[in-house]
C-alpha cells in the first residue's frame, strides 16, 4: 500500500474513533485478546455483540455474492495446505513488505508507511529497507524440519484456484462463473494497528470470477460498481467511500488492473476491498508448477482456454469497523443525550429487543411468548432490568433497530409497543401482527 496523501473531505475525528473503540470494549463487541494475561499486541477477540455483528457482515456479503446469484458457488478450503501452492502463487518469493529498523530506538517499520523518520523517536537513522515475508511459517507433524514446513494462508484466494478444475467438473459450470469463500487469513504484519483495521489474523471475503479473457475488462468494471454499491446498500453514505484506481507502479505482480474501495477512516482513506483483474496468472502458475492442465474446454464449440480472473477481495473485520464508524451518532431525545448506532438492521447484533415493563411473572410470561415468536426469525435480546428509558438507550447504543415493549395493557389488549431506533417513534400493534410488521421493516 502506498502512502495516501489526499485527505478525505468528510473524515471522522479521532474522537469518533476513540468513542467506537471504547464502545466496542464496554458493550462487548471487541476485547483485547487474552486480556487477563496482558493481551498480545494488536490481537482481538470478538465479544458476544461483535461475534453477532461480524457474522451479519459475512452473511450480508454471502447473500449478495452467493445466495442471490446463479453464477457463483461457494467453497471452504483448508488454511494449512501444500507449500507448493505458495511457491506457485508467488507468495514465497514476493509477498513481502519493505522493512526498516530504527538504529536509535530499535523499532521496526514498513518503509512505505513512514516518511524517512522513525514515528516513535523521530530519528532519521534508519537501516536500508529489506524485504520481509509476511507469511507465518509452521511445521506439520512432529518433526521440525524443512520437509515439514507449511504456511498459514495469507489470503483465501489460492484455495479457489487450486480447486478450479474440481469445481468446474462437479458443478457443471462454464465461464463466466465465480467461486466464493469466507475465512481466516494470516499475515505477519510489521506494523499492525488502528484497532482491528490491520491485525495479523483477520477474516476475508473473497470471490474469484472466471471469465473468457476478452471479457475481463468489462467484468472488472461490473464488479467494481457492484461492490462499491454494496457498502452503500448496507448504510455507508457515498461521501465516506471512494473507488481508487491503482497506478502502474502500485499494481501487484499478478494484476492487470486493480481498484480499491476505500473508506474515510479518521487517519485518511483506507482500503476495505481490492477488485483486481488477476488475468490468467494464477491458473497458469498452478498448471506450470503442478504439471496438471488447468483450463476450460467448451464441448459445444471445441474451444479451449485459460480463463481470466476478476477478484473482489474484502476484509470482514476491517469492514465491520467501517460500518461501526459510519453508524455512530449522538443526538438528543426528550432532553437526554444518547449514543445511537444507526446500523443497517441486517448488520445490527440484535434486530429486536423484547422489553417487559416489569419483571412480574404474568407479564414476563407474555413477554417470553413474544420473544419465542420473534426469535424464530430474528436475533433477539431480552431485557427486563432497569427503567424503560435506560433500556431504550442501551439498545440504541448497540444499534438494535426495533424494541418491543410488553406492558400491563398488553395483558388486556394483546398488543405491544413497537419503538423504532432512529426516529424513536412508537406505535401500538397487535401481537398477532407483530412478526409481519418486523418483517416489513427488517426484511425476511
Ligand atoms: P493493505 O494494503 O491494507 O495491506 P492489501 O492490499 O494487502 O491491504 P489485499 O491483499 O487486497 O489487502 O486483501 C484484501 C482485503 O483483506 C483488504 O482490502 C482488507 O480489507 C483485508 N485485509 C488485508 N490485510 C489485512 C489485515 N492485516 N488486517 C485486516 N484486514 C486485512
PDB file of N, CA and C and ligand atoms in Angstrom, residues 1-2 95 97 110 113 134 154-155 185-187 189 192 196-206 231 246 250 252 254 258 260-261 270-275 278 311-319, ligand 1:
ATOM      1  N   UNK A   1       0.856  -1.197   0.000  1.00  0.00           N
ATOM      2  CA  UNK A   1       0.000   0.000   0.000  1.00  0.00           C
ATOM      3  C   UNK A   1       0.888   1.243   0.000  1.00  0.00           C
ATOM      4  N   UNK A   2       0.580   2.200  -0.865  1.00  0.00           N
ATOM      5  CA  UNK A   2       1.397   3.410  -0.870  1.00  0.00           C
ATOM      6  C   UNK A   2       0.830   4.418   0.125  1.00  0.00           C
ATOM      7  N   UNK A  95       5.711 -12.049  -1.532  1.00  0.00           N
ATOM      8  CA  UNK A  95       4.711 -11.490  -0.611  1.00  0.00           C
ATOM      9  C   UNK A  95       5.439 -10.846   0.563  1.00  0.00           C
ATOM     10  N   UNK A  97       6.857  -7.063   2.534  1.00  0.00           N
ATOM     11  CA  UNK A  97       6.790  -5.618   2.739  1.00  0.00           C
ATOM     12  C   UNK A  97       8.217  -5.156   3.017  1.00  0.00           C
ATOM     13  N   UNK A 110       7.292  -0.374   8.407  1.00  0.00           N
ATOM     14  CA  UNK A 110       7.145  -0.614   6.979  1.00  0.00           C
ATOM     15  C   UNK A 110       7.618   0.650   6.278  1.00  0.00           C
ATOM     16  N   UNK A 113       5.313   3.130   4.778  1.00  0.00           N
ATOM     17  CA  UNK A 113       4.298   3.782   5.619  1.00  0.00           C
ATOM     18  C   UNK A 113       4.867   4.899   6.483  1.00  0.00           C
ATOM     19  N   UNK A 134       5.627 -11.920   4.661  1.00  0.00           N
ATOM     20  CA  UNK A 134       4.535 -11.763   5.629  1.00  0.00           C
ATOM     21  C   UNK A 134       3.852 -13.077   6.010  1.00  0.00           C
ATOM     22  N   UNK A 154      -2.091 -16.612   3.602  1.00  0.00           N
ATOM     23  CA  UNK A 154      -2.173 -15.154   3.739  1.00  0.00           C
ATOM     24  C   UNK A 154      -3.357 -14.570   2.981  1.00  0.00           C
ATOM     25  N   UNK A 155      -4.055 -15.400   2.222  1.00  0.00           N
ATOM     26  CA  UNK A 155      -5.278 -14.998   1.516  1.00  0.00           C
ATOM     27  C   UNK A 155      -6.063 -16.274   1.246  1.00  0.00           C
ATOM     28  N   UNK A 185      -7.485 -15.419   7.387  1.00  0.00           N
ATOM     29  CA  UNK A 185      -6.173 -15.321   6.751  1.00  0.00           C
ATOM     30  C   UNK A 185      -5.198 -14.745   7.764  1.00  0.00           C
ATOM     31  N   UNK A 186      -3.927 -14.979   7.505  1.00  0.00           N
ATOM     32  CA  UNK A 186      -2.891 -14.620   8.480  1.00  0.00           C
ATOM     33  C   UNK A 186      -1.743 -13.906   7.777  1.00  0.00           C
ATOM     34  N   UNK A 187      -1.338 -12.767   8.304  1.00  0.00           N
ATOM     35  CA  UNK A 187      -0.175 -12.062   7.754  1.00  0.00           C
ATOM     36  C   UNK A 187       0.637 -11.514   8.913  1.00  0.00           C
ATOM     37  N   UNK A 189       2.116  -8.990   9.812  1.00  0.00           N
ATOM     38  CA  UNK A 189       2.247  -7.565   9.524  1.00  0.00           C
ATOM     39  C   UNK A 189       3.357  -6.949  10.379  1.00  0.00           C
ATOM     40  N   UNK A 192       1.042  -3.795  12.726  1.00  0.00           N
ATOM     41  CA  UNK A 192      -0.410  -3.880  12.838  1.00  0.00           C
ATOM     42  C   UNK A 192      -0.886  -2.662  13.628  1.00  0.00           C
ATOM     43  N   UNK A 196      -8.915  -2.831  14.829  1.00  0.00           N
ATOM     44  CA  UNK A 196      -8.981  -4.044  14.002  1.00  0.00           C
ATOM     45  C   UNK A 196      -8.716  -3.763  12.521  1.00  0.00           C
ATOM     46  N   UNK A 197      -8.276  -2.538  12.187  1.00  0.00           N
ATOM     47  CA  UNK A 197      -8.005  -2.229  10.777  1.00  0.00           C
ATOM     48  C   UNK A 197      -6.912  -3.142  10.232  1.00  0.00           C
ATOM     49  N   UNK A 198      -5.811  -3.243  10.958  1.00  0.00           N
ATOM     50  CA  UNK A 198      -4.722  -4.102  10.494  1.00  0.00           C
ATOM     51  C   UNK A 198      -4.299  -5.021  11.628  1.00  0.00           C
ATOM     52  N   UNK A 199      -4.622  -6.304  11.490  1.00  0.00           N
ATOM     53  CA  UNK A 199      -4.272  -7.296  12.507  1.00  0.00           C
ATOM     54  C   UNK A 199      -3.532  -8.438  11.821  1.00  0.00           C
ATOM     55  N   UNK A 200      -2.959  -9.321  12.602  1.00  0.00           N
ATOM     56  CA  UNK A 200      -2.172 -10.408  11.990  1.00  0.00           C
ATOM     57  C   UNK A 200      -3.055 -11.602  11.627  1.00  0.00           C
ATOM     58  N   UNK A 201      -4.193 -11.661  12.283  1.00  0.00           N
ATOM     59  CA  UNK A 201      -5.181 -12.697  11.964  1.00  0.00           C
ATOM     60  C   UNK A 201      -6.463 -11.935  11.657  1.00  0.00           C
ATOM     61  N   UNK A 202      -7.074 -12.208  10.510  1.00  0.00           N
ATOM     62  CA  UNK A 202      -8.275 -11.454  10.146  1.00  0.00           C
ATOM     63  C   UNK A 202      -9.133 -12.320   9.237  1.00  0.00           C
ATOM     64  N   UNK A 203     -10.317 -11.807   8.927  1.00  0.00           N
ATOM     65  CA  UNK A 203     -11.193 -12.603   8.076  1.00  0.00           C
ATOM     66  C   UNK A 203     -11.397 -11.938   6.725  1.00  0.00           C
ATOM     67  N   UNK A 204     -11.351 -12.736   5.693  1.00  0.00           N
ATOM     68  CA  UNK A 204     -11.541 -12.225   4.336  1.00  0.00           C
ATOM     69  C   UNK A 204     -12.804 -12.795   3.712  1.00  0.00           C
ATOM     70  N   UNK A 205     -13.327 -12.023   2.773  1.00  0.00           N
ATOM     71  CA  UNK A 205     -14.481 -12.462   1.976  1.00  0.00           C
ATOM     72  C   UNK A 205     -14.037 -12.268   0.533  1.00  0.00           C
ATOM     73  N   UNK A 206     -13.754 -13.369  -0.151  1.00  0.00           N
ATOM     74  CA  UNK A 206     -13.154 -13.257  -1.485  1.00  0.00           C
ATOM     75  C   UNK A 206     -13.943 -14.059  -2.507  1.00  0.00           C
ATOM     76  N   UNK A 231     -21.556  -1.518  -0.247  1.00  0.00           N
ATOM     77  CA  UNK A 231     -21.291  -0.811   1.012  1.00  0.00           C
ATOM     78  C   UNK A 231     -22.358   0.262   1.262  1.00  0.00           C
ATOM     79  N   UNK A 246      -5.603   1.840  -9.032  1.00  0.00           N
ATOM     80  CA  UNK A 246      -4.149   1.747  -8.807  1.00  0.00           C
ATOM     81  C   UNK A 246      -3.390   2.235 -10.034  1.00  0.00           C
ATOM     82  N   UNK A 250       1.883   0.645  -8.551  1.00  0.00           N
ATOM     83  CA  UNK A 250       1.260   0.077  -7.356  1.00  0.00           C
ATOM     84  C   UNK A 250       0.708  -1.327  -7.589  1.00  0.00           C
ATOM     85  N   UNK A 252      -0.082  -5.156  -8.118  1.00  0.00           N
ATOM     86  CA  UNK A 252       0.591  -6.384  -7.679  1.00  0.00           C
ATOM     87  C   UNK A 252       1.136  -7.133  -8.891  1.00  0.00           C
ATOM     88  N   UNK A 254       0.525  -9.881 -10.071  1.00  0.00           N
ATOM     89  CA  UNK A 254      -0.411 -10.695 -10.861  1.00  0.00           C
ATOM     90  C   UNK A 254      -1.489  -9.865 -11.552  1.00  0.00           C
ATOM     91  N   UNK A 258      -6.363  -2.859 -10.960  1.00  0.00           N
ATOM     92  CA  UNK A 258      -6.952  -3.008  -9.627  1.00  0.00           C
ATOM     93  C   UNK A 258      -7.591  -1.681  -9.217  1.00  0.00           C
ATOM     94  N   UNK A 260      -9.487  -0.043  -5.649  1.00  0.00           N
ATOM     95  CA  UNK A 260      -9.809  -0.286  -4.246  1.00  0.00           C
ATOM     96  C   UNK A 260     -11.055   0.482  -3.842  1.00  0.00           C
ATOM     97  N   UNK A 261     -11.915  -0.187  -3.077  1.00  0.00           N
ATOM     98  CA  UNK A 261     -12.980   0.534  -2.390  1.00  0.00           C
ATOM     99  C   UNK A 261     -12.354   1.052  -1.099  1.00  0.00           C
ATOM    100  N   UNK A 270      -8.653   4.515   3.660  1.00  0.00           N
ATOM    101  CA  UNK A 270      -8.096   3.184   3.884  1.00  0.00           C
ATOM    102  C   UNK A 270      -8.886   2.145   3.110  1.00  0.00           C
ATOM    103  N   UNK A 271      -8.171   1.125   2.636  1.00  0.00           N
ATOM    104  CA  UNK A 271      -8.797   0.109   1.776  1.00  0.00           C
ATOM    105  C   UNK A 271      -9.750  -0.795   2.551  1.00  0.00           C
ATOM    106  N   UNK A 272     -10.937  -1.013   1.981  1.00  0.00           N
ATOM    107  CA  UNK A 272     -11.850  -2.038   2.504  1.00  0.00           C
ATOM    108  C   UNK A 272     -11.800  -3.277   1.631  1.00  0.00           C
ATOM    109  N   UNK A 273     -11.554  -3.051   0.343  1.00  0.00           N
ATOM    110  CA  UNK A 273     -11.652  -4.153  -0.615  1.00  0.00           C
ATOM    111  C   UNK A 273     -10.848  -3.792  -1.858  1.00  0.00           C
ATOM    112  N   UNK A 274     -10.173  -4.786  -2.418  1.00  0.00           N
ATOM    113  CA  UNK A 274      -9.485  -4.584  -3.690  1.00  0.00           C
ATOM    114  C   UNK A 274     -10.185  -5.408  -4.757  1.00  0.00           C
ATOM    115  N   UNK A 275     -10.397  -4.804  -5.926  1.00  0.00           N
ATOM    116  CA  UNK A 275     -11.026  -5.542  -7.025  1.00  0.00           C
ATOM    117  C   UNK A 275     -10.013  -5.595  -8.159  1.00  0.00           C
ATOM    118  N   UNK A 278      -6.887 -10.341 -12.215  1.00  0.00           N
ATOM    119  CA  UNK A 278      -5.676 -11.142 -11.972  1.00  0.00           C
ATOM    120  C   UNK A 278      -5.223 -11.880 -13.216  1.00  0.00           C
ATOM    121  N   UNK A 311     -11.230 -10.555  -9.294  1.00  0.00           N
ATOM    122  CA  UNK A 311     -11.289 -10.888  -7.870  1.00  0.00           C
ATOM    123  C   UNK A 311     -11.693  -9.690  -7.009  1.00  0.00           C
ATOM    124  N   UNK A 312     -12.917  -9.709  -6.464  1.00  0.00           N
ATOM    125  CA  UNK A 312     -13.227  -8.765  -5.394  1.00  0.00           C
ATOM    126  C   UNK A 312     -12.828  -9.397  -4.051  1.00  0.00           C
ATOM    127  N   UNK A 313     -11.827  -8.774  -3.370  1.00  0.00           N
ATOM    128  CA  UNK A 313     -11.303  -9.330  -2.116  1.00  0.00           C
ATOM    129  C   UNK A 313     -11.508  -8.328  -1.001  1.00  0.00           C
ATOM    130  N   UNK A 314     -12.379  -8.696  -0.054  1.00  0.00           N
ATOM    131  CA  UNK A 314     -12.735  -7.756   1.016  1.00  0.00           C
ATOM    132  C   UNK A 314     -12.313  -8.309   2.365  1.00  0.00           C
ATOM    133  N   UNK A 315     -12.142  -7.443   3.340  1.00  0.00           N
ATOM    134  CA  UNK A 315     -11.829  -7.861   4.705  1.00  0.00           C
ATOM    135  C   UNK A 315     -13.073  -7.728   5.572  1.00  0.00           C
ATOM    136  N   UNK A 316     -13.480  -8.815   6.222  1.00  0.00           N
ATOM    137  CA  UNK A 316     -14.712  -8.776   7.028  1.00  0.00           C
ATOM    138  C   UNK A 316     -14.515  -7.954   8.307  1.00  0.00           C
ATOM    139  N   UNK A 317     -13.359  -8.144   8.957  1.00  0.00           N
ATOM    140  CA  UNK A 317     -13.139  -7.475  10.238  1.00  0.00           C
ATOM    141  C   UNK A 317     -12.964  -5.963  10.029  1.00  0.00           C
ATOM    142  N   UNK A 318     -12.188  -5.605   9.004  1.00  0.00           N
ATOM    143  CA  UNK A 318     -11.973  -4.196   8.702  1.00  0.00           C
ATOM    144  C   UNK A 318     -13.279  -3.523   8.279  1.00  0.00           C
ATOM    145  N   UNK A 319     -14.070  -4.250   7.514  1.00  0.00           N
ATOM    146  CA  UNK A 319     -15.344  -3.714   7.035  1.00  0.00           C
ATOM    147  C   UNK A 319     -16.320  -3.514   8.192  1.00  0.00           C
TER     148      UNK A 319
HETATM  149  P1  LIG B   1      -3.191  -3.351   2.768  1.00  0.00           P
HETATM  150  O1  LIG B   1      -2.708  -2.561   1.570  1.00  0.00           O
HETATM  151  O2  LIG B   1      -4.090  -2.578   3.670  1.00  0.00           O
HETATM  152  O3  LIG B   1      -2.101  -4.101   3.465  1.00  0.00           O
HETATM  153  P2  LIG B   1      -3.758  -5.381   0.885  1.00  0.00           P
HETATM  154  O4  LIG B   1      -3.898  -4.574  -0.360  1.00  0.00           O
HETATM  155  O5  LIG B   1      -2.529  -6.131   1.129  1.00  0.00           O
HETATM  156  O6  LIG B   1      -4.127  -4.464   2.156  1.00  0.00           O
HETATM  157  P3  LIG B   1      -5.447  -7.492  -0.003  1.00  0.00           P
HETATM  158  O7  LIG B   1      -4.361  -8.470  -0.133  1.00  0.00           O
HETATM  159  O8  LIG B   1      -6.026  -6.891  -1.226  1.00  0.00           O
HETATM  160  O9  LIG B   1      -5.020  -6.343   1.022  1.00  0.00           O
HETATM  161  O10 LIG B   1      -6.596  -8.154   0.901  1.00  0.00           O
HETATM  162  C1  LIG B   1      -7.970  -7.915   0.677  1.00  0.00           C
HETATM  163  C2  LIG B   1      -8.622  -7.304   1.900  1.00  0.00           C
HETATM  164  O11 LIG B   1      -8.295  -8.032   3.075  1.00  0.00           O
HETATM  165  C3  LIG B   1      -8.193  -5.875   2.215  1.00  0.00           C
HETATM  166  O12 LIG B   1      -8.897  -4.956   1.434  1.00  0.00           O
HETATM  167  C4  LIG B   1      -8.553  -5.753   3.670  1.00  0.00           C
HETATM  168  O13 LIG B   1      -9.922  -5.434   3.849  1.00  0.00           O
HETATM  169  C5  LIG B   1      -8.302  -7.149   4.194  1.00  0.00           C
HETATM  170  N1  LIG B   1      -7.001  -7.180   4.882  1.00  0.00           N
HETATM  171  C6  LIG B   1      -5.789  -7.343   4.329  1.00  0.00           C
HETATM  172  N2  LIG B   1      -4.827  -7.339   5.273  1.00  0.00           N
HETATM  173  C7  LIG B   1      -5.455  -7.168   6.460  1.00  0.00           C
HETATM  174  C8  LIG B   1      -5.018  -7.077   7.821  1.00  0.00           C
HETATM  175  N3  LIG B   1      -3.740  -7.205   8.143  1.00  0.00           N
HETATM  176  N4  LIG B   1      -5.960  -6.897   8.789  1.00  0.00           N
HETATM  177  C9  LIG B   1      -7.280  -6.797   8.480  1.00  0.00           C
HETATM  178  N5  LIG B   1      -7.741  -6.876   7.221  1.00  0.00           N
HETATM  179  C10 LIG B   1      -6.851  -7.056   6.217  1.00  0.00           C
END
